[in-house]
mmCIF file of C-alpha atoms and ligand atoms in Angstrom:
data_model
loop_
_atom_site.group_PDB
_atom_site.id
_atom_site.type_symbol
_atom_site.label_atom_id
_atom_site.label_comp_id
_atom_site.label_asym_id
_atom_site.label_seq_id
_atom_site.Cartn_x
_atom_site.Cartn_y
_atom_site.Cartn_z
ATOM 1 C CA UNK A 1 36.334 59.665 -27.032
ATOM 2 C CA UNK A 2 38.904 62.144 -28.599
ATOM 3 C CA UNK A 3 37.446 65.715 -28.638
ATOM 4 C CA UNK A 4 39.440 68.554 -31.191
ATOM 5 C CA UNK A 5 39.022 71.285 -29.593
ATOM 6 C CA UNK A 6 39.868 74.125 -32.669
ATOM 7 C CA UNK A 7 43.757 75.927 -31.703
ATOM 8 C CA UNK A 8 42.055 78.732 -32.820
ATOM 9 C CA UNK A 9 39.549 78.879 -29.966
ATOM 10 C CA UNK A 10 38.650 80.841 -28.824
ATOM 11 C CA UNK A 11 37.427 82.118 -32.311
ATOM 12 C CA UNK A 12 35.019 84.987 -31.451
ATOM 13 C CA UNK A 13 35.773 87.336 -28.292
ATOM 14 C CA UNK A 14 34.452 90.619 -27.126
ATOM 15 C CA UNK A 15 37.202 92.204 -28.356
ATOM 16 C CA UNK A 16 36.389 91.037 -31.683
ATOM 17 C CA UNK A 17 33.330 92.901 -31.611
ATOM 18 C CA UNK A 18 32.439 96.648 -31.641
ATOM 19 C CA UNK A 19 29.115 97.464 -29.313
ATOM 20 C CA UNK A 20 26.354 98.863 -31.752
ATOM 21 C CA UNK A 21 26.707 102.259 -29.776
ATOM 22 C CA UNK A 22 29.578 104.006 -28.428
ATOM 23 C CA UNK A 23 28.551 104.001 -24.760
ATOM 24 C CA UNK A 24 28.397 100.498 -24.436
ATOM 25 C CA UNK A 25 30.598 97.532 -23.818
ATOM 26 C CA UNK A 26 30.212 94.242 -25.198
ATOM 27 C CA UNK A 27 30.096 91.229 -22.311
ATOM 28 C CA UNK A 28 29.660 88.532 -24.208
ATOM 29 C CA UNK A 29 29.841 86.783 -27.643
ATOM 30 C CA UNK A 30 28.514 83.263 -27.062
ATOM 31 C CA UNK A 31 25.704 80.591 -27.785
ATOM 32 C CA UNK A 32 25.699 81.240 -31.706
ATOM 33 C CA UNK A 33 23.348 79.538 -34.050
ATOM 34 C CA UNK A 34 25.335 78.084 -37.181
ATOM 35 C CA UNK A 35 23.809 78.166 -40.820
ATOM 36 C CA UNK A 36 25.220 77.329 -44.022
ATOM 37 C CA UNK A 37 24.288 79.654 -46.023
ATOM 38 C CA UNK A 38 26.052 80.407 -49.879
ATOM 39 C CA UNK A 39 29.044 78.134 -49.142
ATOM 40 C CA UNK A 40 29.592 80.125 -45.909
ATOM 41 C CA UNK A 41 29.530 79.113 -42.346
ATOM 42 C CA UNK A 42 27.299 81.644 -40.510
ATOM 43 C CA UNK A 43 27.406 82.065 -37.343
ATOM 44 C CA UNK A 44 24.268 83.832 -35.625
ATOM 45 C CA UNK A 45 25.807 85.416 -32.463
ATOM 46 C CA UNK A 46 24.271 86.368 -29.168
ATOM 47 C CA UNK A 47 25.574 89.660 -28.668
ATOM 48 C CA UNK A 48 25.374 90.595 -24.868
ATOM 49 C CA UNK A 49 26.077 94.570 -24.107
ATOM 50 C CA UNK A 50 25.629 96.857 -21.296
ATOM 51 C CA UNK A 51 25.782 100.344 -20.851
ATOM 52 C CA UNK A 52 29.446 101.612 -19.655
ATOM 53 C CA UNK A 53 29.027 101.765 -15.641
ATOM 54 C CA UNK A 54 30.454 104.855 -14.525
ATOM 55 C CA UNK A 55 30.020 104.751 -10.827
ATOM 56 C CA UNK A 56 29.896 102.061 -8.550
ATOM 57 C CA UNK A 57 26.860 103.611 -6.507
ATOM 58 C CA UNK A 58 25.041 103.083 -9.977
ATOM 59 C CA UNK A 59 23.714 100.442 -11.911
ATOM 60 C CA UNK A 60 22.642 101.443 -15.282
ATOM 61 C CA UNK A 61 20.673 98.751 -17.364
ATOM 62 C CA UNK A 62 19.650 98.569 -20.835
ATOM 63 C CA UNK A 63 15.755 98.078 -21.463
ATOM 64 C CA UNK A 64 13.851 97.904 -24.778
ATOM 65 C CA UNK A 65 11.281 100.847 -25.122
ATOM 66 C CA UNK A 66 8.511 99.503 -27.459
ATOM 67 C CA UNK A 67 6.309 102.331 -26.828
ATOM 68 C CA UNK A 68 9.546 104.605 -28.469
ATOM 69 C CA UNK A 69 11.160 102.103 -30.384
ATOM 70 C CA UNK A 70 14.529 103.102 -29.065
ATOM 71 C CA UNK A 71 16.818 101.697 -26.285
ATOM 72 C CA UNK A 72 16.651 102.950 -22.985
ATOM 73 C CA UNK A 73 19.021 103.136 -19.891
ATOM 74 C CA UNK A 74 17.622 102.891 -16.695
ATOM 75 C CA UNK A 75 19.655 103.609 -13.458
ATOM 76 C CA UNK A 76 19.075 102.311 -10.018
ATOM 77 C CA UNK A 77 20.427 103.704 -7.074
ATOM 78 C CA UNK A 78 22.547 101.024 -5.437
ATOM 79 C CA UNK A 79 24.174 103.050 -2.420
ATOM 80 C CA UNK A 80 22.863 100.974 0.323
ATOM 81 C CA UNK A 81 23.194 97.622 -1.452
ATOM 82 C CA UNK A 82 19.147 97.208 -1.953
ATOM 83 C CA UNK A 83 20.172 94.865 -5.413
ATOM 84 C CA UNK A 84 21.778 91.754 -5.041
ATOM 85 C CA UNK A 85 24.177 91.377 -8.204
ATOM 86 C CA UNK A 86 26.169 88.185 -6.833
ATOM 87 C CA UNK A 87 24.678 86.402 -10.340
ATOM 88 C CA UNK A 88 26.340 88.607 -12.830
ATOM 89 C CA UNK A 89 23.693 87.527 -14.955
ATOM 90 C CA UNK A 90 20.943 90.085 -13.401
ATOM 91 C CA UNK A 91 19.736 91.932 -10.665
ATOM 92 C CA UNK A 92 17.526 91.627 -7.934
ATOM 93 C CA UNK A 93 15.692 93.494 -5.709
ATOM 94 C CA UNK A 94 16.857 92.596 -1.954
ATOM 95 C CA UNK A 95 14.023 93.666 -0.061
ATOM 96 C CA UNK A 96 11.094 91.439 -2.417
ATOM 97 C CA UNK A 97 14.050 88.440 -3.630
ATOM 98 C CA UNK A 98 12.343 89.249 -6.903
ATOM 99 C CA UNK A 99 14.145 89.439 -10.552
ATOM 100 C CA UNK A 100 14.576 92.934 -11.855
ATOM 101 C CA UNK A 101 16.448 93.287 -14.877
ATOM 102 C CA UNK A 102 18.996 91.474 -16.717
ATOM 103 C CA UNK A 103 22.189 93.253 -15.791
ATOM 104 C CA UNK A 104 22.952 93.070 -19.979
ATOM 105 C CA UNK A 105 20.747 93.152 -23.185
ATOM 106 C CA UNK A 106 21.525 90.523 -25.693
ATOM 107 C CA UNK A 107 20.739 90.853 -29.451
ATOM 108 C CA UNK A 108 21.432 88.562 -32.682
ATOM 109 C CA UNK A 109 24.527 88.974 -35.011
ATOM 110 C CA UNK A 110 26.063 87.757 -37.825
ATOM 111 C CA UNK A 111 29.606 86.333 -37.941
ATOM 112 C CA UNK A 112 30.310 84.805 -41.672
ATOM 113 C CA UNK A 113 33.459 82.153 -42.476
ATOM 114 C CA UNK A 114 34.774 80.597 -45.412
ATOM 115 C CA UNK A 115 36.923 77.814 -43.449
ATOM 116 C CA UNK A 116 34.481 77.479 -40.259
ATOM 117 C CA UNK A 117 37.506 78.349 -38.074
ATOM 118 C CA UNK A 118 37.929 82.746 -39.084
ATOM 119 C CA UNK A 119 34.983 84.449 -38.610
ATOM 120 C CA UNK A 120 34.416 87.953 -39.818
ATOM 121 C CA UNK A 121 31.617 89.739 -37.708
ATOM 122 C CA UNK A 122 28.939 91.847 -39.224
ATOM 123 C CA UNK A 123 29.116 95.901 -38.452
ATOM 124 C CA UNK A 124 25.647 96.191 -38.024
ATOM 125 C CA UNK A 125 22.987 93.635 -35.546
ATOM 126 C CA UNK A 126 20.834 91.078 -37.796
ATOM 127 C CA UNK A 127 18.133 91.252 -35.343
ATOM 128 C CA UNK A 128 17.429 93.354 -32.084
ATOM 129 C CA UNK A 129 14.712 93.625 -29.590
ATOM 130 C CA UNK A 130 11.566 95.208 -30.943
ATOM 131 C CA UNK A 131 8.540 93.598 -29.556
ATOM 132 C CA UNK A 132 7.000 93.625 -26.270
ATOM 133 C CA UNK A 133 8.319 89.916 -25.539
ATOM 134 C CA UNK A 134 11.844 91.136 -25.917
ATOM 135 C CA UNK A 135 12.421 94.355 -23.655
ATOM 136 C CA UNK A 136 15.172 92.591 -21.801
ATOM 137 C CA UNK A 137 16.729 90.727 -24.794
ATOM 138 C CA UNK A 138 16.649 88.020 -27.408
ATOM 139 C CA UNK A 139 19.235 84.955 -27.019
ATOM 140 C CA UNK A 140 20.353 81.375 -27.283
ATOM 141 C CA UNK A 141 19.126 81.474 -31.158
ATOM 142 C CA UNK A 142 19.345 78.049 -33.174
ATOM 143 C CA UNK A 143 18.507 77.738 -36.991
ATOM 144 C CA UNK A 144 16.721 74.894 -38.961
ATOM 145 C CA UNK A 145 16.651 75.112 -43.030
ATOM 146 C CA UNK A 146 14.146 73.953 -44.337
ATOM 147 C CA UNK A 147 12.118 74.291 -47.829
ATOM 148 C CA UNK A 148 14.442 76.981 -48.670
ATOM 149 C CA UNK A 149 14.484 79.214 -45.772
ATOM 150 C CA UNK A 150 15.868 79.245 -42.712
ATOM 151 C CA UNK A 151 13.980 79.389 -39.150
ATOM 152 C CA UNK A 152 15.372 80.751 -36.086
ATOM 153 C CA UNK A 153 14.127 80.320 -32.236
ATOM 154 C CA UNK A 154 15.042 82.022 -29.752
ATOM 155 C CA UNK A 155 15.311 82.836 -26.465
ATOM 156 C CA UNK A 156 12.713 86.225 -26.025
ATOM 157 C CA UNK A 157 12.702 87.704 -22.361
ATOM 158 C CA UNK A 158 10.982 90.537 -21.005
ATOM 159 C CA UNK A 159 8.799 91.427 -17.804
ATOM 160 C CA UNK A 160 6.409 88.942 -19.305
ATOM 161 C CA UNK A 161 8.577 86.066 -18.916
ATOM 162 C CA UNK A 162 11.193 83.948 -20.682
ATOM 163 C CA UNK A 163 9.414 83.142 -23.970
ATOM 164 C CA UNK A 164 10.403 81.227 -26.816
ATOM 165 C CA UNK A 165 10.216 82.512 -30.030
ATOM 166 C CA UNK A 166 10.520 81.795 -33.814
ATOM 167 C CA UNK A 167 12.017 84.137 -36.900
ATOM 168 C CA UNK A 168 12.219 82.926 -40.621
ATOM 169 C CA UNK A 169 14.871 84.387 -43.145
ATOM 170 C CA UNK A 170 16.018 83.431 -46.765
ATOM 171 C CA UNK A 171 18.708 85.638 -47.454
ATOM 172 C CA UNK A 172 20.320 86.549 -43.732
ATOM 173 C CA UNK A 173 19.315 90.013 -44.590
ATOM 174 C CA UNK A 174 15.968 90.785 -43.934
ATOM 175 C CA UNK A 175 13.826 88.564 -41.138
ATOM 176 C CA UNK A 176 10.246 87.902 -40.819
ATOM 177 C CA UNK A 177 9.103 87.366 -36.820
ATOM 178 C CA UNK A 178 6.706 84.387 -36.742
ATOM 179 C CA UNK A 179 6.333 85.433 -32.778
ATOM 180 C CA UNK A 180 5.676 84.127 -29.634
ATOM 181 C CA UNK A 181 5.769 79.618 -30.146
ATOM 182 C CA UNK A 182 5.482 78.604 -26.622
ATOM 183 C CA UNK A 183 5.019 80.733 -23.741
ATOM 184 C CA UNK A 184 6.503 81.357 -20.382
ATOM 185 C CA UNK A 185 8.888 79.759 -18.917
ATOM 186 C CA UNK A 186 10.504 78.420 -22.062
ATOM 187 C CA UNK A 187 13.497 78.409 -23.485
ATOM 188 C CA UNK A 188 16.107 75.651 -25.398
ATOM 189 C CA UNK A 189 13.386 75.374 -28.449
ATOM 190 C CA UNK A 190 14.975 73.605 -31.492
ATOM 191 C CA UNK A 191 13.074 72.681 -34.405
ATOM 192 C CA UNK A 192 14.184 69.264 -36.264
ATOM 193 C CA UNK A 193 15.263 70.451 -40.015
ATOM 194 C CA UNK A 194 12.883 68.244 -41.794
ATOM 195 C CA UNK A 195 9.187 66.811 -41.038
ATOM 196 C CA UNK A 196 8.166 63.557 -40.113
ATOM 197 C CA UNK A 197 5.161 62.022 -40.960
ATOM 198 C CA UNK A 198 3.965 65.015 -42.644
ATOM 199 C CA UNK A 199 4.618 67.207 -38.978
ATOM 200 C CA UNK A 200 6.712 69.737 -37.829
ATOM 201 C CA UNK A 201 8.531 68.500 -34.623
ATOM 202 C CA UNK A 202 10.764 70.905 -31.913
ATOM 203 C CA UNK A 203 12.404 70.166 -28.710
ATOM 204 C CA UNK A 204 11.136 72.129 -26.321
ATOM 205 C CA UNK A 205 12.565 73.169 -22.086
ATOM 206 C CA UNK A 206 9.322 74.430 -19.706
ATOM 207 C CA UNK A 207 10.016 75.299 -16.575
ATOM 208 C CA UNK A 208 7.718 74.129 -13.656
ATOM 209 C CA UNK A 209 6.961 76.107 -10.766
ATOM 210 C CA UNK A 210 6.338 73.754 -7.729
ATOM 211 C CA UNK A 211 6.526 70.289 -9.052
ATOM 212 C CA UNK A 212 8.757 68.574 -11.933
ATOM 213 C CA UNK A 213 12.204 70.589 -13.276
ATOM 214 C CA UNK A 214 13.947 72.143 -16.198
ATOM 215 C CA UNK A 215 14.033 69.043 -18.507
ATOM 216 C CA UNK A 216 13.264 68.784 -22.195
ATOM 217 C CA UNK A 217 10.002 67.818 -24.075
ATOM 218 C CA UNK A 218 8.553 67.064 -27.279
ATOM 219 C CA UNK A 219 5.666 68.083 -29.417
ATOM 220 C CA UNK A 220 4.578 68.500 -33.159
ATOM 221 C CA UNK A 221 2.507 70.884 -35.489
ATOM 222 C CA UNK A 222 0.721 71.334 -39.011
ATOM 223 C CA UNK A 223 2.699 74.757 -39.398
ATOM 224 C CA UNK A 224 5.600 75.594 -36.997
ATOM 225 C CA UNK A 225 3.041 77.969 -35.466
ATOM 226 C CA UNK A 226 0.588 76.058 -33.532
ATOM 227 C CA UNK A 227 2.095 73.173 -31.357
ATOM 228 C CA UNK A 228 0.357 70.505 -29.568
ATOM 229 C CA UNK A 229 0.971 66.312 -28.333
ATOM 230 C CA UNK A 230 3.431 67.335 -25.807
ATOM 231 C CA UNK A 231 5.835 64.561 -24.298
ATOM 232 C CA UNK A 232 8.037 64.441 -21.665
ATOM 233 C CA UNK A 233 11.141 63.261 -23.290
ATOM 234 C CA UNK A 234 14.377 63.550 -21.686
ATOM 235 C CA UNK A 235 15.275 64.041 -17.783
ATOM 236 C CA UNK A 236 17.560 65.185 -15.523
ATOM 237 C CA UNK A 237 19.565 62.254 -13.342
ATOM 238 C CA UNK A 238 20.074 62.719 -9.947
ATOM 239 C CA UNK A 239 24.252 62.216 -8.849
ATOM 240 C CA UNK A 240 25.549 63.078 -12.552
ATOM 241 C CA UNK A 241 26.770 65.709 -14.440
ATOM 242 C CA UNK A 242 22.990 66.582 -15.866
ATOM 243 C CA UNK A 243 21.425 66.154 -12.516
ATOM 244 C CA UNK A 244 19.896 69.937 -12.065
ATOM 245 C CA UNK A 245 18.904 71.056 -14.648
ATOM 246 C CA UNK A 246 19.036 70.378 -19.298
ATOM 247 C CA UNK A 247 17.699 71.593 -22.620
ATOM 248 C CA UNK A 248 17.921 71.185 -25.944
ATOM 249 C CA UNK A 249 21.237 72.458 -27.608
ATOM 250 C CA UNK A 250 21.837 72.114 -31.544
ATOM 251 C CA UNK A 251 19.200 71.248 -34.016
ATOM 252 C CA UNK A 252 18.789 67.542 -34.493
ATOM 253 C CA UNK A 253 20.783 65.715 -36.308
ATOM 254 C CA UNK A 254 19.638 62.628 -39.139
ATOM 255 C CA UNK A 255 21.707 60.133 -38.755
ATOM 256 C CA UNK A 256 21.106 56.570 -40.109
ATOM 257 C CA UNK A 257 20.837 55.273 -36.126
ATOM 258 C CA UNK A 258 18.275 58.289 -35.409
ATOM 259 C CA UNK A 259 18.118 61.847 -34.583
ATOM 260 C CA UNK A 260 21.023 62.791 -32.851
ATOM 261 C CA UNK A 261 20.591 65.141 -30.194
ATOM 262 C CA UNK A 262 23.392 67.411 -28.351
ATOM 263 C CA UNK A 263 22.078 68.497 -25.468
ATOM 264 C CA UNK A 264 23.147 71.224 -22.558
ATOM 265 C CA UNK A 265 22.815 70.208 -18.582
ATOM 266 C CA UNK A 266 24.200 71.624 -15.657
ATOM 267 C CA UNK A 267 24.464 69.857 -12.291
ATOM 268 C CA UNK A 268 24.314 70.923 -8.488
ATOM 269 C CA UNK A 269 27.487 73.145 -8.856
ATOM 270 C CA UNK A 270 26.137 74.683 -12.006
ATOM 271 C CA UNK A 271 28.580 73.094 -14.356
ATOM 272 C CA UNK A 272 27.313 73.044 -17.745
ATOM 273 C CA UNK A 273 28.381 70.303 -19.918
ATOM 274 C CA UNK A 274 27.355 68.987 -23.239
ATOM 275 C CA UNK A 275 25.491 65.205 -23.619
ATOM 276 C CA UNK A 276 23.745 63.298 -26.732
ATOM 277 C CA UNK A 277 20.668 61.969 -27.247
ATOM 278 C CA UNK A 278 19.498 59.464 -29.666
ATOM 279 C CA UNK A 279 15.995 59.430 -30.462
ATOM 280 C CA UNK A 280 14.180 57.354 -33.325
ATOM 281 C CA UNK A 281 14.066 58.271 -37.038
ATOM 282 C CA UNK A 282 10.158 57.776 -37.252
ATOM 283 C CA UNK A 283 8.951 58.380 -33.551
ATOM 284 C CA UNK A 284 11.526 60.935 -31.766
ATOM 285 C CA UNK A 285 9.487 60.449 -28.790
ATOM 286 C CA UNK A 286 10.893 57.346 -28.346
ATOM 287 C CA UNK A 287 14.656 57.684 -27.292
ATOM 288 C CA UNK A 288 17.061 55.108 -28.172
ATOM 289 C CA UNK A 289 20.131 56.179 -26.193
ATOM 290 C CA UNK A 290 21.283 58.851 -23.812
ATOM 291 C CA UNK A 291 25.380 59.895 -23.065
ATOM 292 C CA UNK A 292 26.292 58.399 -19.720
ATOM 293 C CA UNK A 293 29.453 61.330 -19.939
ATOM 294 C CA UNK A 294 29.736 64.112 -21.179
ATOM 295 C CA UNK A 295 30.722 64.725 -24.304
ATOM 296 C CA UNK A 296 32.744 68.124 -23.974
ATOM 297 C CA UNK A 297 32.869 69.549 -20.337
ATOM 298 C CA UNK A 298 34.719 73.047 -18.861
ATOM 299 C CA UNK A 299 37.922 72.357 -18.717
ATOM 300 C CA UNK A 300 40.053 74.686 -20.542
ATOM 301 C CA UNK A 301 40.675 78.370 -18.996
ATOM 302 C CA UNK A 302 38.472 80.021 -22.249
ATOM 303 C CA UNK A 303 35.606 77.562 -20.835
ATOM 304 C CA UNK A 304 36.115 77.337 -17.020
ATOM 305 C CA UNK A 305 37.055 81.122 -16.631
ATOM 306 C CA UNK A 306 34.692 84.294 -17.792
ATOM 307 C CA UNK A 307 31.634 86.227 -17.140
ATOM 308 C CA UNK A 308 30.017 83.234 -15.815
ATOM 309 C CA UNK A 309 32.298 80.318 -15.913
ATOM 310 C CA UNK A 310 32.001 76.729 -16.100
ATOM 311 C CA UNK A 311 30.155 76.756 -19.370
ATOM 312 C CA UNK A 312 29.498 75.091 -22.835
ATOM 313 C CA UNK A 313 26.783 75.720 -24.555
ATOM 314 C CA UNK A 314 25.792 75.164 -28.022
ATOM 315 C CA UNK A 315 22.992 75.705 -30.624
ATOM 316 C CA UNK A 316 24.364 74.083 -33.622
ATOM 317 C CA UNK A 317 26.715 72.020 -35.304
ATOM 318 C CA UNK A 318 27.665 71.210 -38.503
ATOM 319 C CA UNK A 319 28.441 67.728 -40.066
ATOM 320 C CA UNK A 320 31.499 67.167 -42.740
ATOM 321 C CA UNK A 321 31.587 63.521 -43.742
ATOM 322 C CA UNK A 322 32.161 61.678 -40.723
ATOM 323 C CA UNK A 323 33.300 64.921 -38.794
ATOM 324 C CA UNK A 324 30.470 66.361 -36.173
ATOM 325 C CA UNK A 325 31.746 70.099 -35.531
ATOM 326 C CA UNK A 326 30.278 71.189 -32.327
ATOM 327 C CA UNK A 327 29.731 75.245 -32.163
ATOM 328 C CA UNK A 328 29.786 76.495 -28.708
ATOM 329 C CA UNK A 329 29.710 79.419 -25.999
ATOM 330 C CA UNK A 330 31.729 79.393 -23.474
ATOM 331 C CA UNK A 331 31.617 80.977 -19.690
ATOM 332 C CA UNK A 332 28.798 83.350 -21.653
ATOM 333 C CA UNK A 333 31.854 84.704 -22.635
ATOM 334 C CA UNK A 334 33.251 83.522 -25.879
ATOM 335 C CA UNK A 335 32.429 80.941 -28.837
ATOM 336 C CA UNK A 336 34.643 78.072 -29.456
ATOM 337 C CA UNK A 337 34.643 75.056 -31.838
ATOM 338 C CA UNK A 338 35.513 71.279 -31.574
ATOM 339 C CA UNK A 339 35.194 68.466 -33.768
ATOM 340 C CA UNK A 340 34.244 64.856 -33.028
ATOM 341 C CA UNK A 341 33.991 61.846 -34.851
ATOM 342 C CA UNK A 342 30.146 60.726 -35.571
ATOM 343 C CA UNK A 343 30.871 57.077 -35.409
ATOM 344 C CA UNK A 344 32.346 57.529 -32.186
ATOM 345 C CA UNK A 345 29.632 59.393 -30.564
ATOM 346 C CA UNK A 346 26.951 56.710 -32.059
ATOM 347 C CA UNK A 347 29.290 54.072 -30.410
ATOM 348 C CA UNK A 348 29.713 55.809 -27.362
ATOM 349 C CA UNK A 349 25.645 55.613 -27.169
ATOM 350 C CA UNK A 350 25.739 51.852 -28.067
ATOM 351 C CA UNK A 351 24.066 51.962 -30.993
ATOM 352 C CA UNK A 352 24.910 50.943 -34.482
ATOM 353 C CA UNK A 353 28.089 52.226 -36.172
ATOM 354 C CA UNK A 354 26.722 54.501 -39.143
ATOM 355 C CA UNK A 355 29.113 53.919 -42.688
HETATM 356 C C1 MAN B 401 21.014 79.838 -19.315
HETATM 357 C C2 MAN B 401 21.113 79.531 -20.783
HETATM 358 C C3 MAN B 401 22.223 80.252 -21.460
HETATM 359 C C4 MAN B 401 23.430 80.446 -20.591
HETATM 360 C C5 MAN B 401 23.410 79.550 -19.387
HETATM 361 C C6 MAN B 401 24.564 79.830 -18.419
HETATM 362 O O1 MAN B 401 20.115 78.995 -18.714
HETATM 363 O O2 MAN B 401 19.897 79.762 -21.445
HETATM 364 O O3 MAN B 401 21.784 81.496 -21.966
HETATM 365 O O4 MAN B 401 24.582 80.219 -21.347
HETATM 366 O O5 MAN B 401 22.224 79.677 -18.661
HETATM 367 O O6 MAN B 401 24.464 81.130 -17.893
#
């Protein structure tokens, strides 16, 4: 199948974005949520920052203060080596094996195109931190429209737990917080853009503690708010490249052979690569069709090399005719487009050719 990646890409870097505060550095622009929004592509950024480290003995991390509303730094004392940092993702204490912090804080930002390919970055964050769910960071945010406004989930982390979370805007301005949609662990939540059968339906990623893995389920609700019928839907496969662990990616697509589904997975060497799902128009419980390959995979330097390489990631796309542009991080790094033909991802699943 022939895969465009953009010549531009990669088309957001960290250099293309100022930290919010002049002590910090910016680690990574990645796993954007894509709107269209007043003939505009909009790109909702996760922003990840840190505070600059000064001295190696040091590690200074950002936290969330609800209590102050205001950001705080907090420094441990690394001399001795008592965190392991060998994930560059967080830090843990040695002596319990237990998650500390996140060794950045991620927030949401705007990035606004006219051509889909130049992006101009907002000055200011669209939405930060400010609850109690979201001390260590909000992330991974995807965006359904629907009935005239737009709804965001997201990715909401803090001592509690990885939560996942919902956010409504009209205008990309101002944002409403809907809060807390399904509880820890949870993450990869995308909500299909339209209902069916008179019900909201989102993909959804728990994580089980002893038994069962990271895989991706289903359920439906009267209001967005209150979700229930919960299905197993989609799992990993032991021996391929989504054998460890998956989640939902961009917001479903309609298509006239079903909802089209691009999904995330990683296998045993923590490769993340992009798949599609098929599931039906009427019953997306029931899944027509699964990628046996991937559809995009790490392979260029932007997307094998980077704060944590080996990456693509998406949470949206956006579909032009016959064109399926696929939006997505790379190495929690970077963002990156490529486009695909429709038809040939619907034939690569076996299923009817769509016109
Ligand atoms: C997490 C995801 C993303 C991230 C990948 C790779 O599980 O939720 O935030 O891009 O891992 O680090």
């Amino acid at each position: 199948m022939g895969v465009d990646r953009f010549l531009e890409n990669p088309l957001l870097t960290p250099r293309d974005v100022s930290p919010h505060r002049r002590d910090f550095e910016v680690l990574g622009v990645f796993n954007a949520g894509v709107a269209l929004y007043q003939g505009e592509t909009l790109l909702l950024l996760r922003v990840a920052e840190r505070p600059a480290q000064q001295d190696q003995r040091l590690i200074r991390v950002p936290i969330w203060d609800v209590a102050h509303e205001a950001l705080r730094v907090e420094t441990l004392h690394n001399e001795y080596g008592e965190y392991d940092v060998s994930d560059p993702r967080s830090v843990v204490t040695k002596a319990t094996g237990r998650f500390a912090y996140l060794s950045s804080l991620s927030y949401l930002r705007i990035a606004r195109s006219h051509d889909g390919v130049h992006f101009t970055v907002d000055s200011e964050p669209f939405m930060f931190p400010a609850t109690a769910y979201e001390t260590f960071g909000i992330e991974d945010p995807r965006i359904a429209e629907m009935e005239d406004a737009y709804y965001i989930t997201y990715t909401s982390v803090s001592p509690f737990g990885v939560c996942a979370s919902l956010a409504t805007t009209r205008d990309f301005q101002s944002v409403q917080r809907l809060g807390v949609i399904f509880p820890p662990e949870n993450k990869d939540v995308v909500l299909f853009p339209e209902k069916i059968d008179g019900r909201y339906f989102a993909l959804h990623r728990p994580v089980p503690g002893d038994i069962g893995g990271p895989e991706i389920w289903i359920a439906d609700s009267p209001d967005l708010i209150h979700w229930g019928n919960h299905t197993h839907l989609l799992g990993v496969r032991p021996e391929r490249w989504d054998s460890r662990r998956m989640g939902a990616g961009a917001v479903p697509l309609r298509t006239e052979a079903g909802w089209l589904e691009v999904y995330h997975a990683a296998d045993e060497q923590g490769r993340y690569a992009l798949g599609a799902v098929l599931m039906d128009l009427t019953d997306p419980r029931r899944v027509l069709a699964r990628s046996s390959n991937p559809l995009l995979a790490p392979e260029l330097p932007y997307e094998v090399e980077g704060f944590y390489g080996n990456v693509v990631f998406t949470c949206g796309t956006v579909l032009v005719g016959d064109t399926l542009r696929i939006y997505y991080g790379v190495a929690d790094s970077a963002m990156a487009g490529a486009e695909l033909s429709l038809s040939e991802v619907l034939s690569s699943l076996g299923t009817v050719q769509v016109r």
